[in-house]
mmCIF file with all atom_site columns, C-alpha atoms in Angstrom:
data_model
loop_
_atom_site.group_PDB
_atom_site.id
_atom_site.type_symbol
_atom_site.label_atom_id
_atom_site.label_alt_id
_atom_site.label_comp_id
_atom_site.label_asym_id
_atom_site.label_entity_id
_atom_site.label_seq_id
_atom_site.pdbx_PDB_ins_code
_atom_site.Cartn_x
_atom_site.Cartn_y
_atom_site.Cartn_z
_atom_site.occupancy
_atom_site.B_iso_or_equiv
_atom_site.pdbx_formal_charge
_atom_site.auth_seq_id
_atom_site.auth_comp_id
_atom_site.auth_asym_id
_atom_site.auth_atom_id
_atom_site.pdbx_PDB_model_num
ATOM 1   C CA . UNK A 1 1   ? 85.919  25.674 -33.707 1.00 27.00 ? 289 UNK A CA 1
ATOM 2   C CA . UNK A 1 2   ? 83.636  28.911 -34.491 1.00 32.00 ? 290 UNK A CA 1
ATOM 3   C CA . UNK A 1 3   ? 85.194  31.792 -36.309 1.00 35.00 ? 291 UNK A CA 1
ATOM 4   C CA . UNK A 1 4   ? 87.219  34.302 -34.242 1.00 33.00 ? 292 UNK A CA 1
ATOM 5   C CA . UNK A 1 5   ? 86.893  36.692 -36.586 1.00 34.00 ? 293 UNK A CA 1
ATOM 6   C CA . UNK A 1 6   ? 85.884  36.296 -40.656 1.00 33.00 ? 294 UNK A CA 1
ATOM 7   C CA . UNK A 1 7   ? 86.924  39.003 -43.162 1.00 38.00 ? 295 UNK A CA 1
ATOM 8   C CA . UNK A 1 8   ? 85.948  38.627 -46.495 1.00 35.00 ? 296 UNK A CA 1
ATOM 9   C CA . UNK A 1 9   ? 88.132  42.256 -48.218 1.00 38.00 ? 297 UNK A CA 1
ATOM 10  C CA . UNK A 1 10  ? 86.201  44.025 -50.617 1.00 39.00 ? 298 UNK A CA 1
ATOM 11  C CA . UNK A 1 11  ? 88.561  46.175 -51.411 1.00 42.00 ? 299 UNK A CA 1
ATOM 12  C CA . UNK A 1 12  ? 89.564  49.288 -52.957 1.00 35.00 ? 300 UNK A CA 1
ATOM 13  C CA . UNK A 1 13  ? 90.389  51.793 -54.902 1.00 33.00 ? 301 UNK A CA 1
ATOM 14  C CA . UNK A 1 14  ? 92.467  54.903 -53.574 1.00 33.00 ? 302 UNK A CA 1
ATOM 15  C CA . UNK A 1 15  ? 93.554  58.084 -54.138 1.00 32.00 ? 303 UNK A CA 1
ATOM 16  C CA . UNK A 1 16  ? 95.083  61.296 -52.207 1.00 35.00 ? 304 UNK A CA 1
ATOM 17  C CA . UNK A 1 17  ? 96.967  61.742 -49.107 1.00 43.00 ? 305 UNK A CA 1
ATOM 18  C CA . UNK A 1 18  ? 95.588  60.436 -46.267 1.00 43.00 ? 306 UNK A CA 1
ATOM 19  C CA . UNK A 1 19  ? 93.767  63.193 -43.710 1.00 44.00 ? 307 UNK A CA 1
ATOM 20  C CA . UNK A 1 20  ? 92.858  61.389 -40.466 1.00 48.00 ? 308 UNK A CA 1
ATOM 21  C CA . UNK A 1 21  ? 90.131  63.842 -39.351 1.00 52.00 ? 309 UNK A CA 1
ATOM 22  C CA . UNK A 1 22  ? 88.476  62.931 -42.562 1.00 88.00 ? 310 UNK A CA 1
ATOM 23  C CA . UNK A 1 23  ? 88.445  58.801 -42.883 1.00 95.00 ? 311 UNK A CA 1
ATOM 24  C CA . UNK A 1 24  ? 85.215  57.073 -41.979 1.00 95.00 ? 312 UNK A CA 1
ATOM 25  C CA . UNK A 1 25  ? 84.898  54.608 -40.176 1.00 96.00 ? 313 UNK A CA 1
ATOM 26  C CA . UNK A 1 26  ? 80.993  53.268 -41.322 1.00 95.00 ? 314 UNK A CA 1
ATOM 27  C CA . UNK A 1 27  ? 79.322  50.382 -39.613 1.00 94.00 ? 315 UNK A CA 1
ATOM 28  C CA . UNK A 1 28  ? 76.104  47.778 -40.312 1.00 92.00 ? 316 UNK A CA 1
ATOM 29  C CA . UNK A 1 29  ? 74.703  45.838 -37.776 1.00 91.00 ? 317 UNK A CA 1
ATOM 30  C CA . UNK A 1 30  ? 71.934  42.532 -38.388 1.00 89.00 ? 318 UNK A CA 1
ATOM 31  C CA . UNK A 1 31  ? 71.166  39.597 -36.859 1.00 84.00 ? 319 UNK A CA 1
ATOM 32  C CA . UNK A 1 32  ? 72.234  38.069 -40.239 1.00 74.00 ? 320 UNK A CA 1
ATOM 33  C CA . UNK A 1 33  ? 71.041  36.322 -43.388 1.00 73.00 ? 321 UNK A CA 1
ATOM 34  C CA . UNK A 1 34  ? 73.061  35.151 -46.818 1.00 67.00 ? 322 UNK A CA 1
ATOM 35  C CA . UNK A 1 35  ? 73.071  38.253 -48.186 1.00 75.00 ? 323 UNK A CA 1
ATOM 36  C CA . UNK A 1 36  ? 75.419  40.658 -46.086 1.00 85.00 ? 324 UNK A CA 1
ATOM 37  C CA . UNK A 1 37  ? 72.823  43.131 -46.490 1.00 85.00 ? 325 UNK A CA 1
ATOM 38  C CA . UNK A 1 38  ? 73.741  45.950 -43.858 1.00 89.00 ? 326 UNK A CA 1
ATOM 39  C CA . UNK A 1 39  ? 72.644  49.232 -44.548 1.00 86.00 ? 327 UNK A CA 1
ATOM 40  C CA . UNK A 1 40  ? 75.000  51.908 -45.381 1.00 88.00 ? 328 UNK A CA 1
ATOM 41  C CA . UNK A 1 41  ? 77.322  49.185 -46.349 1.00 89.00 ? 329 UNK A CA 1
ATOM 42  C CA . UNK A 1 42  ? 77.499  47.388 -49.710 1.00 86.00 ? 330 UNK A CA 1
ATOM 43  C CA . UNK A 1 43  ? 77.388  43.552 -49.739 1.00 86.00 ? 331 UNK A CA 1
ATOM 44  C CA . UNK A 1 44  ? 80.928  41.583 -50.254 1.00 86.00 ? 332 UNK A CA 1
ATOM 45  C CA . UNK A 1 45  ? 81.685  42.127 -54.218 1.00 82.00 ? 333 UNK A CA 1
ATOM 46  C CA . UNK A 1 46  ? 83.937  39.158 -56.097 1.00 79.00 ? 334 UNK A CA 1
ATOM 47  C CA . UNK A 1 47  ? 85.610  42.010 -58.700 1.00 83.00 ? 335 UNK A CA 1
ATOM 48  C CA . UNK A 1 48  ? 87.663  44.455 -56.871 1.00 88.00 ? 336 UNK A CA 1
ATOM 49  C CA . UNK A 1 49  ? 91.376  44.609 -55.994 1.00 91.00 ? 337 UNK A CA 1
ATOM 50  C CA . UNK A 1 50  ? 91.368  42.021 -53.434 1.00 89.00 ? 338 UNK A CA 1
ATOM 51  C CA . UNK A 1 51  ? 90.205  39.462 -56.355 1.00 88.00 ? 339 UNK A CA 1
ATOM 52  C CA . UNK A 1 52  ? 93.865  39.483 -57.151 1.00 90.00 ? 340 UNK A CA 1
ATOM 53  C CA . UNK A 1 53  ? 95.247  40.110 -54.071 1.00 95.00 ? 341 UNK A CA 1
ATOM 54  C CA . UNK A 1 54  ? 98.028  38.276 -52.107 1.00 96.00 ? 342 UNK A CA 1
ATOM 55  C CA . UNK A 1 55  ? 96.847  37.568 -48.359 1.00 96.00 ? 343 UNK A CA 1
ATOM 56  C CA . UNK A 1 56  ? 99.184  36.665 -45.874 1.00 97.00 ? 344 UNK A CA 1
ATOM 57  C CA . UNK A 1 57  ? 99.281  36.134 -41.821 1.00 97.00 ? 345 UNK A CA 1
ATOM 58  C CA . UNK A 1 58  ? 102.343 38.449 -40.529 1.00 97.00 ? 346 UNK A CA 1
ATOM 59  C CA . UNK A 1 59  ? 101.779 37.129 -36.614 1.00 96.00 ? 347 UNK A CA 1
ATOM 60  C CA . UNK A 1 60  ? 99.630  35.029 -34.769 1.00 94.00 ? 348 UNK A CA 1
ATOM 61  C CA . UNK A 1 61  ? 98.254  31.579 -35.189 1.00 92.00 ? 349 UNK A CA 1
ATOM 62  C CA . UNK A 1 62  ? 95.292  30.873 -37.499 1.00 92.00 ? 350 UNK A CA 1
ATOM 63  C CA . UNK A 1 63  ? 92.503  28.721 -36.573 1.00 87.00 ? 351 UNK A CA 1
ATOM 64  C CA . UNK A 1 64  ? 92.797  26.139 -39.211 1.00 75.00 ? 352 UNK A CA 1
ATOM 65  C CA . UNK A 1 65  ? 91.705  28.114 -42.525 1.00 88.00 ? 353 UNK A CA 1
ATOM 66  C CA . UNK A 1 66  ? 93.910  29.190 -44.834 1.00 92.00 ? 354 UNK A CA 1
ATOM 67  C CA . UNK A 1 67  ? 93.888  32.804 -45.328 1.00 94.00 ? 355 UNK A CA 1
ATOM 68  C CA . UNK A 1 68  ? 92.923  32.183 -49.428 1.00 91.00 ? 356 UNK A CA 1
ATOM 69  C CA . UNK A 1 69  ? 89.189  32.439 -48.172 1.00 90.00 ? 357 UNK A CA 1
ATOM 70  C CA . UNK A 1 70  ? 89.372  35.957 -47.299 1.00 90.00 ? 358 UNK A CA 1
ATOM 71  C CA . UNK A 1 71  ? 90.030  36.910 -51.646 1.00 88.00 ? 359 UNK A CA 1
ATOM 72  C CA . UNK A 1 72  ? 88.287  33.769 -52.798 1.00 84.00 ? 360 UNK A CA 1
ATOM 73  C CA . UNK A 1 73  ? 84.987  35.549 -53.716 1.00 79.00 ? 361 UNK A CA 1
ATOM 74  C CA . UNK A 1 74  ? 82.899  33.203 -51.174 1.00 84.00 ? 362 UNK A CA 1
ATOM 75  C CA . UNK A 1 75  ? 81.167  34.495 -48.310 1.00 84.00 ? 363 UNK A CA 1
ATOM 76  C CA . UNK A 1 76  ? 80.182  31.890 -45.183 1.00 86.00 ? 364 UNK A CA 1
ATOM 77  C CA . UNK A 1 77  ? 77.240  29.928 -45.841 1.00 86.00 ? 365 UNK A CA 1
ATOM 78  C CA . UNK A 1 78  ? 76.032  30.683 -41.855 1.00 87.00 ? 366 UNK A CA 1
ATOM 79  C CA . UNK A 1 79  ? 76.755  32.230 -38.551 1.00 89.00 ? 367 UNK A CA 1
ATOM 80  C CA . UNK A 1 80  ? 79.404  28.905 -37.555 1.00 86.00 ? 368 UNK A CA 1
ATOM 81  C CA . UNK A 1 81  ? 81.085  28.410 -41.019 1.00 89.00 ? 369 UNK A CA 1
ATOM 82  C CA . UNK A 1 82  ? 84.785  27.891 -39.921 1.00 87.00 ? 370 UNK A CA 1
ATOM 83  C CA . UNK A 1 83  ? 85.743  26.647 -43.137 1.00 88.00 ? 371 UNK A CA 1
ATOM 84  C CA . UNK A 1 84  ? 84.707  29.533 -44.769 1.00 88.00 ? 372 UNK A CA 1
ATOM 85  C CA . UNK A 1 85  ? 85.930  32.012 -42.805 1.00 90.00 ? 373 UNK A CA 1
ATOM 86  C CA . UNK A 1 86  ? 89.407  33.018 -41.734 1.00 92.00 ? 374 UNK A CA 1
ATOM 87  C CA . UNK A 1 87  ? 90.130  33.666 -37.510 1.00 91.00 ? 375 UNK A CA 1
ATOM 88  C CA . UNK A 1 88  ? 92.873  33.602 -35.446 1.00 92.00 ? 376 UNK A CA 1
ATOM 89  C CA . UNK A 1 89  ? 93.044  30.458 -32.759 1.00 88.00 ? 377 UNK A CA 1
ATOM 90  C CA . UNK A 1 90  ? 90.654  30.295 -29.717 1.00 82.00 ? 378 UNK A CA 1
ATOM 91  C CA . UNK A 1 91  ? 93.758  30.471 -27.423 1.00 80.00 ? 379 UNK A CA 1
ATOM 92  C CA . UNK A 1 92  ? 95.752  33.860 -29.686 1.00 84.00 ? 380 UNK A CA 1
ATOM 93  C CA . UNK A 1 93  ? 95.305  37.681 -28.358 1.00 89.00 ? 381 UNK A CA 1
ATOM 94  C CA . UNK A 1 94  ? 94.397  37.995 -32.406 1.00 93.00 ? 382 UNK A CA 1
ATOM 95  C CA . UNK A 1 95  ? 97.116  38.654 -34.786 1.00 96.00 ? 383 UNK A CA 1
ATOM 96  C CA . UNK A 1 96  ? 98.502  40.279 -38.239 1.00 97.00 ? 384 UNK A CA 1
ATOM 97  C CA . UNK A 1 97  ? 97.393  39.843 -41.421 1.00 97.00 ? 385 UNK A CA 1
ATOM 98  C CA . UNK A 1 98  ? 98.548  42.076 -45.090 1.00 98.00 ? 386 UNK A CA 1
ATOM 99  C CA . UNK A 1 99  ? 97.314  42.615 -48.534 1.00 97.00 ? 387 UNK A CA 1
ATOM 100 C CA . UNK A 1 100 ? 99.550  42.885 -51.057 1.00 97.00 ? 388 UNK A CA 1
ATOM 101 C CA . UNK A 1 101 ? 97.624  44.947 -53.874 1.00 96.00 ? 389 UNK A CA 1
ATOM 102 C CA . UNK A 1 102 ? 100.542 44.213 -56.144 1.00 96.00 ? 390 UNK A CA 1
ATOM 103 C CA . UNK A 1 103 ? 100.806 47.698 -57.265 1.00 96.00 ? 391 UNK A CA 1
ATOM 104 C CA . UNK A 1 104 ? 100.325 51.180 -55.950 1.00 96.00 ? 392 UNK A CA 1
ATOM 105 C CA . UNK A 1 105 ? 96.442  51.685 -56.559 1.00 95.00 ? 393 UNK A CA 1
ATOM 106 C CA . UNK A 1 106 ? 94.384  54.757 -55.204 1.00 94.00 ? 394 UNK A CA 1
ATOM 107 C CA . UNK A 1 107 ? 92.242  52.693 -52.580 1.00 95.00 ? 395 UNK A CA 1
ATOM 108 C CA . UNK A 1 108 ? 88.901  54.188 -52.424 1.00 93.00 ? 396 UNK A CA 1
ATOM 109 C CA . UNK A 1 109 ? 87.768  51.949 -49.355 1.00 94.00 ? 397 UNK A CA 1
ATOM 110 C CA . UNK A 1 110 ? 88.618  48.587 -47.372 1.00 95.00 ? 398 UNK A CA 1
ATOM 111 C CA . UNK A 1 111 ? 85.499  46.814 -46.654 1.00 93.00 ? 399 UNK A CA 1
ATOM 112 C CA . UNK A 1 112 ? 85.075  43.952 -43.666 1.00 93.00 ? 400 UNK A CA 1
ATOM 113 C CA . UNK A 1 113 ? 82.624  41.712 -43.029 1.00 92.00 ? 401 UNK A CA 1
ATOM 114 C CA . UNK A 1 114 ? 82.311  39.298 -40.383 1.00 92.00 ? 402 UNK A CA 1
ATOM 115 C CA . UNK A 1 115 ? 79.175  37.013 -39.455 1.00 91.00 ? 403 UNK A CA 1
ATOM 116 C CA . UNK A 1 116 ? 79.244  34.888 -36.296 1.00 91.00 ? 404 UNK A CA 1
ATOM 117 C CA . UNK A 1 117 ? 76.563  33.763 -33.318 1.00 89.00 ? 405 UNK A CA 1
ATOM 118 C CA . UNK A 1 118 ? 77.998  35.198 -30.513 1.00 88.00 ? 406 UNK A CA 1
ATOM 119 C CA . UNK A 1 119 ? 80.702  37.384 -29.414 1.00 89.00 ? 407 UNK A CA 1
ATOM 120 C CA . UNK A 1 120 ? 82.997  37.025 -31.899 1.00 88.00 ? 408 UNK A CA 1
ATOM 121 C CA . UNK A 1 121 ? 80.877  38.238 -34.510 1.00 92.00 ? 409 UNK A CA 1
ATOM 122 C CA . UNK A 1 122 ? 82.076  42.116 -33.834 1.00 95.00 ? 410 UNK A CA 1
ATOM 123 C CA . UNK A 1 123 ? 85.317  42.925 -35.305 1.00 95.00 ? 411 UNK A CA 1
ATOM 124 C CA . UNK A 1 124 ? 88.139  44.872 -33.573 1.00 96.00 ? 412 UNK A CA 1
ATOM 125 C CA . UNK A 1 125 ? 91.471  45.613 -35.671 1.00 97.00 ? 413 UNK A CA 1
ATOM 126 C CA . UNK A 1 126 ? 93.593  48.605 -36.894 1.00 98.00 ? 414 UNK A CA 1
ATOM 127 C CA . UNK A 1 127 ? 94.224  49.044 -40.356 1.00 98.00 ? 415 UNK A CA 1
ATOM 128 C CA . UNK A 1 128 ? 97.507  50.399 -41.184 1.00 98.00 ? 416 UNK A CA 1
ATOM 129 C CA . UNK A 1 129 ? 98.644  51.182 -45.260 1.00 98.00 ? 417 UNK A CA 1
ATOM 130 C CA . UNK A 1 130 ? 102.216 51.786 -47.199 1.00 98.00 ? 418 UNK A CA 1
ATOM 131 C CA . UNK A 1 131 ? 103.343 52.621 -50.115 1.00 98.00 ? 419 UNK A CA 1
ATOM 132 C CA . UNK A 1 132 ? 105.982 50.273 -49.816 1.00 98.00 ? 420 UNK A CA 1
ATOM 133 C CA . UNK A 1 133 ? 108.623 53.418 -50.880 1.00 97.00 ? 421 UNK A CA 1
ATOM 134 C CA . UNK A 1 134 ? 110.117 54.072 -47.164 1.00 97.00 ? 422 UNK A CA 1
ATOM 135 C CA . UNK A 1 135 ? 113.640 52.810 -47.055 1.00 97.00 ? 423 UNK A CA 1
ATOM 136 C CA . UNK A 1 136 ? 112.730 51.307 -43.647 1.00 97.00 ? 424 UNK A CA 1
ATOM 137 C CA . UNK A 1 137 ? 109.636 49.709 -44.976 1.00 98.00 ? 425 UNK A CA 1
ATOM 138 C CA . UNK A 1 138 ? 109.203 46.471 -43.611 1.00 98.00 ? 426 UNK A CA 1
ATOM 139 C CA . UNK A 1 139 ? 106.029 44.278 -45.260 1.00 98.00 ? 427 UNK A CA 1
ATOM 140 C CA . UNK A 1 140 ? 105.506 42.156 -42.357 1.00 97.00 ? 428 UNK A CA 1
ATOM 141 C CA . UNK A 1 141 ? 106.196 43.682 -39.086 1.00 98.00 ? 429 UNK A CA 1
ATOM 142 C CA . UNK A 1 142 ? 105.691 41.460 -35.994 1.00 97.00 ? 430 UNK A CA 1
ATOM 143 C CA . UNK A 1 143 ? 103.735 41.767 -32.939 1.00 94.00 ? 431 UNK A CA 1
ATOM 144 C CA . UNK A 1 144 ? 106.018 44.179 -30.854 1.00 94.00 ? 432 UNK A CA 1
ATOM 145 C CA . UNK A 1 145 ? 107.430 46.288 -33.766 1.00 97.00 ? 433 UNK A CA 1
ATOM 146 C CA . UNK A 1 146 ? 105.034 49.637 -33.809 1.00 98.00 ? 434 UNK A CA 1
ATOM 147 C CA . UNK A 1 147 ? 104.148 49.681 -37.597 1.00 98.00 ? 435 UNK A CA 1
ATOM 148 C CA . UNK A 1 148 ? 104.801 53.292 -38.114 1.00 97.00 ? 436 UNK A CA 1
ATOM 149 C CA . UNK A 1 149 ? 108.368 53.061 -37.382 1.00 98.00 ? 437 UNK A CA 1
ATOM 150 C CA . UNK A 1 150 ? 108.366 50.742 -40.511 1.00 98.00 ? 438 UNK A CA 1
ATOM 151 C CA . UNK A 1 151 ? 107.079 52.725 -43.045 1.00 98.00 ? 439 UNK A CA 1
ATOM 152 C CA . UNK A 1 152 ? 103.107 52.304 -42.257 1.00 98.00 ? 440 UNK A CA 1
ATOM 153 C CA . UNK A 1 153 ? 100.689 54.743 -41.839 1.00 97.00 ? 441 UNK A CA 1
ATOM 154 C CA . UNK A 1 154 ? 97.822  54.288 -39.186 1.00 97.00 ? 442 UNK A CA 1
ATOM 155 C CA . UNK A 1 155 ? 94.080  54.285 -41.243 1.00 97.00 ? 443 UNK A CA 1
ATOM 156 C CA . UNK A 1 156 ? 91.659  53.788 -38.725 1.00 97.00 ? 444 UNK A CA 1
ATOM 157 C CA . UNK A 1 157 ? 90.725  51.947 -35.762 1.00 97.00 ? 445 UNK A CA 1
ATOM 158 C CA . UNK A 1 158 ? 87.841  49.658 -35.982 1.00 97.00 ? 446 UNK A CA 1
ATOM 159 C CA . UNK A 1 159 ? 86.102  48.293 -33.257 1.00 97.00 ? 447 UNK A CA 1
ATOM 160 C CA . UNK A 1 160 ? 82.211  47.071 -33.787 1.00 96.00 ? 448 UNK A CA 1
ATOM 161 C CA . UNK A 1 161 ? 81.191  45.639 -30.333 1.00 94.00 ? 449 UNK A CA 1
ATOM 162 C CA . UNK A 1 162 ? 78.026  47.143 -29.401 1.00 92.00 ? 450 UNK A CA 1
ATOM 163 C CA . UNK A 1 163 ? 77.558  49.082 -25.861 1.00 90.00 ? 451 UNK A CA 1
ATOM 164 C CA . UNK A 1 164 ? 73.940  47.678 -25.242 1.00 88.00 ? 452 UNK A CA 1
ATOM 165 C CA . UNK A 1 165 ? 71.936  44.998 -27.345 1.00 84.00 ? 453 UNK A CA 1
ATOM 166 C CA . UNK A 1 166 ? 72.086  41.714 -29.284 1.00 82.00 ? 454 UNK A CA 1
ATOM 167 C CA . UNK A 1 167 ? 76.349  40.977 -29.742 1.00 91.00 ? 455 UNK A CA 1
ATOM 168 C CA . UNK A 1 168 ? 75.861  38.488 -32.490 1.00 92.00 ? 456 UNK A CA 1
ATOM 169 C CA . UNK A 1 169 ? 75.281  38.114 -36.005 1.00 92.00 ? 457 UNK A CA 1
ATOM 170 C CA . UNK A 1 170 ? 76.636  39.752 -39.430 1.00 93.00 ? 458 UNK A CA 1
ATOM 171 C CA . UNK A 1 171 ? 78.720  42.896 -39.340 1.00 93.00 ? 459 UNK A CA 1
ATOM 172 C CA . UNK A 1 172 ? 80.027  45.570 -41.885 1.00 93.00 ? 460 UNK A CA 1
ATOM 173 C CA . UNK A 1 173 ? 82.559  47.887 -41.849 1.00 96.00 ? 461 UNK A CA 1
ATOM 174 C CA . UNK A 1 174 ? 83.662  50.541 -44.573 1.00 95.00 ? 462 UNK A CA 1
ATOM 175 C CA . UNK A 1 175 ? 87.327  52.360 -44.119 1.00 96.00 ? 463 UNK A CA 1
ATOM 176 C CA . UNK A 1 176 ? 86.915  54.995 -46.330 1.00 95.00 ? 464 UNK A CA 1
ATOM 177 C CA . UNK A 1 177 ? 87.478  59.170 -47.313 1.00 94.00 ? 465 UNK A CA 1
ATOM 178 C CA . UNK A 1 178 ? 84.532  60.413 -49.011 1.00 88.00 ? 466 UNK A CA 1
ATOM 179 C CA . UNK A 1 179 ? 85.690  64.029 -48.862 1.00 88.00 ? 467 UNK A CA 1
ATOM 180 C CA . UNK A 1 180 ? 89.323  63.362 -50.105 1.00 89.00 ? 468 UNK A CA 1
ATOM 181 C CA . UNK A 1 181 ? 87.645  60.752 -53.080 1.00 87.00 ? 469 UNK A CA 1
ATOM 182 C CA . UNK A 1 182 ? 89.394  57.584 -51.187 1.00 91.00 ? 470 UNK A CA 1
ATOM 183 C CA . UNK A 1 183 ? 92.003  57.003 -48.751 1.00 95.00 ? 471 UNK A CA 1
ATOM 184 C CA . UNK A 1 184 ? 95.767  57.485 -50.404 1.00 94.00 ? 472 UNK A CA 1
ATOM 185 C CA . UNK A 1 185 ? 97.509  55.586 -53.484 1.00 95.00 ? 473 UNK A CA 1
ATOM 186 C CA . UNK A 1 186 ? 99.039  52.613 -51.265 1.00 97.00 ? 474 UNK A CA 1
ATOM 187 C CA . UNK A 1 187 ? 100.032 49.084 -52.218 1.00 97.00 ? 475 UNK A CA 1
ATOM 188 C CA . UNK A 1 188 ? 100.002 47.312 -49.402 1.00 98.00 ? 476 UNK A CA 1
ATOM 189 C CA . UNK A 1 189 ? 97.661  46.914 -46.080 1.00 98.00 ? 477 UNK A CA 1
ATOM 190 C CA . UNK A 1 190 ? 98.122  45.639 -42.253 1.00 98.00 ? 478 UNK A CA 1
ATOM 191 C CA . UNK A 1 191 ? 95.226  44.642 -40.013 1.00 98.00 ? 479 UNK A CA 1
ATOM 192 C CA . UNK A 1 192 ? 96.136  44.823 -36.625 1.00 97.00 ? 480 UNK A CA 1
ATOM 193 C CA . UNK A 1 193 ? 93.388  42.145 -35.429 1.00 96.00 ? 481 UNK A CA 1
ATOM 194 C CA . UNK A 1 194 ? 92.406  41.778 -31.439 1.00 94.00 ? 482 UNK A CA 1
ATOM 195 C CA . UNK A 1 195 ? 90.357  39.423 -29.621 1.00 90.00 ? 483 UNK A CA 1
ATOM 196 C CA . UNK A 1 196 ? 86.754  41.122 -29.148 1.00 88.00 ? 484 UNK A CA 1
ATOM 197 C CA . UNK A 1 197 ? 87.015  40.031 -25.298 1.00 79.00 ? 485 UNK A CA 1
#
């Protein structure tokens, strides 16, 4: 089974209020080798808050690996590494996943990677983030409950698939607020994941 989509967080560090005209969403594109080497985009790291980070799946069935591999400072050895990578079932629409920081931290960016042969390779979530400090805060909302009502607070929306051109290979994204110095002080974070086709 090839990965539906494989995240490996390099995560964060974050700081004022969150400004939506001002987050970037920046992208890398390659056909792939070891290295996640993608441009703008700096390769996964093994010592930032995801190290110690608790991953869970909110909604959605996983394809088989645990969701450990997305903190476990590893990146996939190729393009059709299923056991190192985490993805949602062939036959889901996608699914939830959160990161539990353990603490409010000022998040300076979410990084996502995500390396595969073919059309899965691009990846296609929102992120949402909380404090955790609403009274209606709920950590693991479900598919059908709208996030915000919940106490989350919509980051970007991410979606990599290219218009024209090769679909496959390794792919980088970098959530982040380089005018603000990082996206909010937030302890916890929701990806929203959906299938690429």
């Amino acid at each position: 089974m090839r990965p539906f989509l494989a995240v490996s967080a390099s995560l964060f560090a974050l700081s004022s209020p969150l400004l939506h005209a001002q987050v970037q969403v920046i992208t890398g594109h390659d056909e792939g080798d070891a290295g996640f080497w993608l441009g703008a985009i700096q390769p996964p790291a093994i010592d930032d808050a995801a190290q110690k980070a608790t991953f869970k799946v909110v909604d959605g069935q996983p394809g088989g690996t645990p969701i450990t591999v997305l903190n476990d400072g590893e990146i996939p050895k190729g393009e059709d590494d299923p056991k190192g990578s985490f993805f949602f079932a062939d036959s889901s629409e996608g699914g939830r996943f959160s990161v539990d920081l353990g603490s409010v931290i000022t998040v300076k960016s979410v990084d996502t990677y995500s390396w595969h042969g073919g059309g899965r390779a691009p990846q296609l979530y929102r992120l949402w983030a909380a404090n955790g400090k609403d009274a209606a805060f709920d950590a693991a909302p479900k598919k059908g409950t709208d996030p915000k009502t919940v106490g989350w607070t919509l980051v970007a929306t991410v979606d990599t698939r290219p218009k024209t051109g090769s679909v496959g290979g390794q792919y980088g994204v970098e959530v982040t607020n380089k005018q603000a110095g990082g996206l909010g002080d937030y302890q916890y974070l929701l990806f929203e994941v959906a299938r690429t086709s």
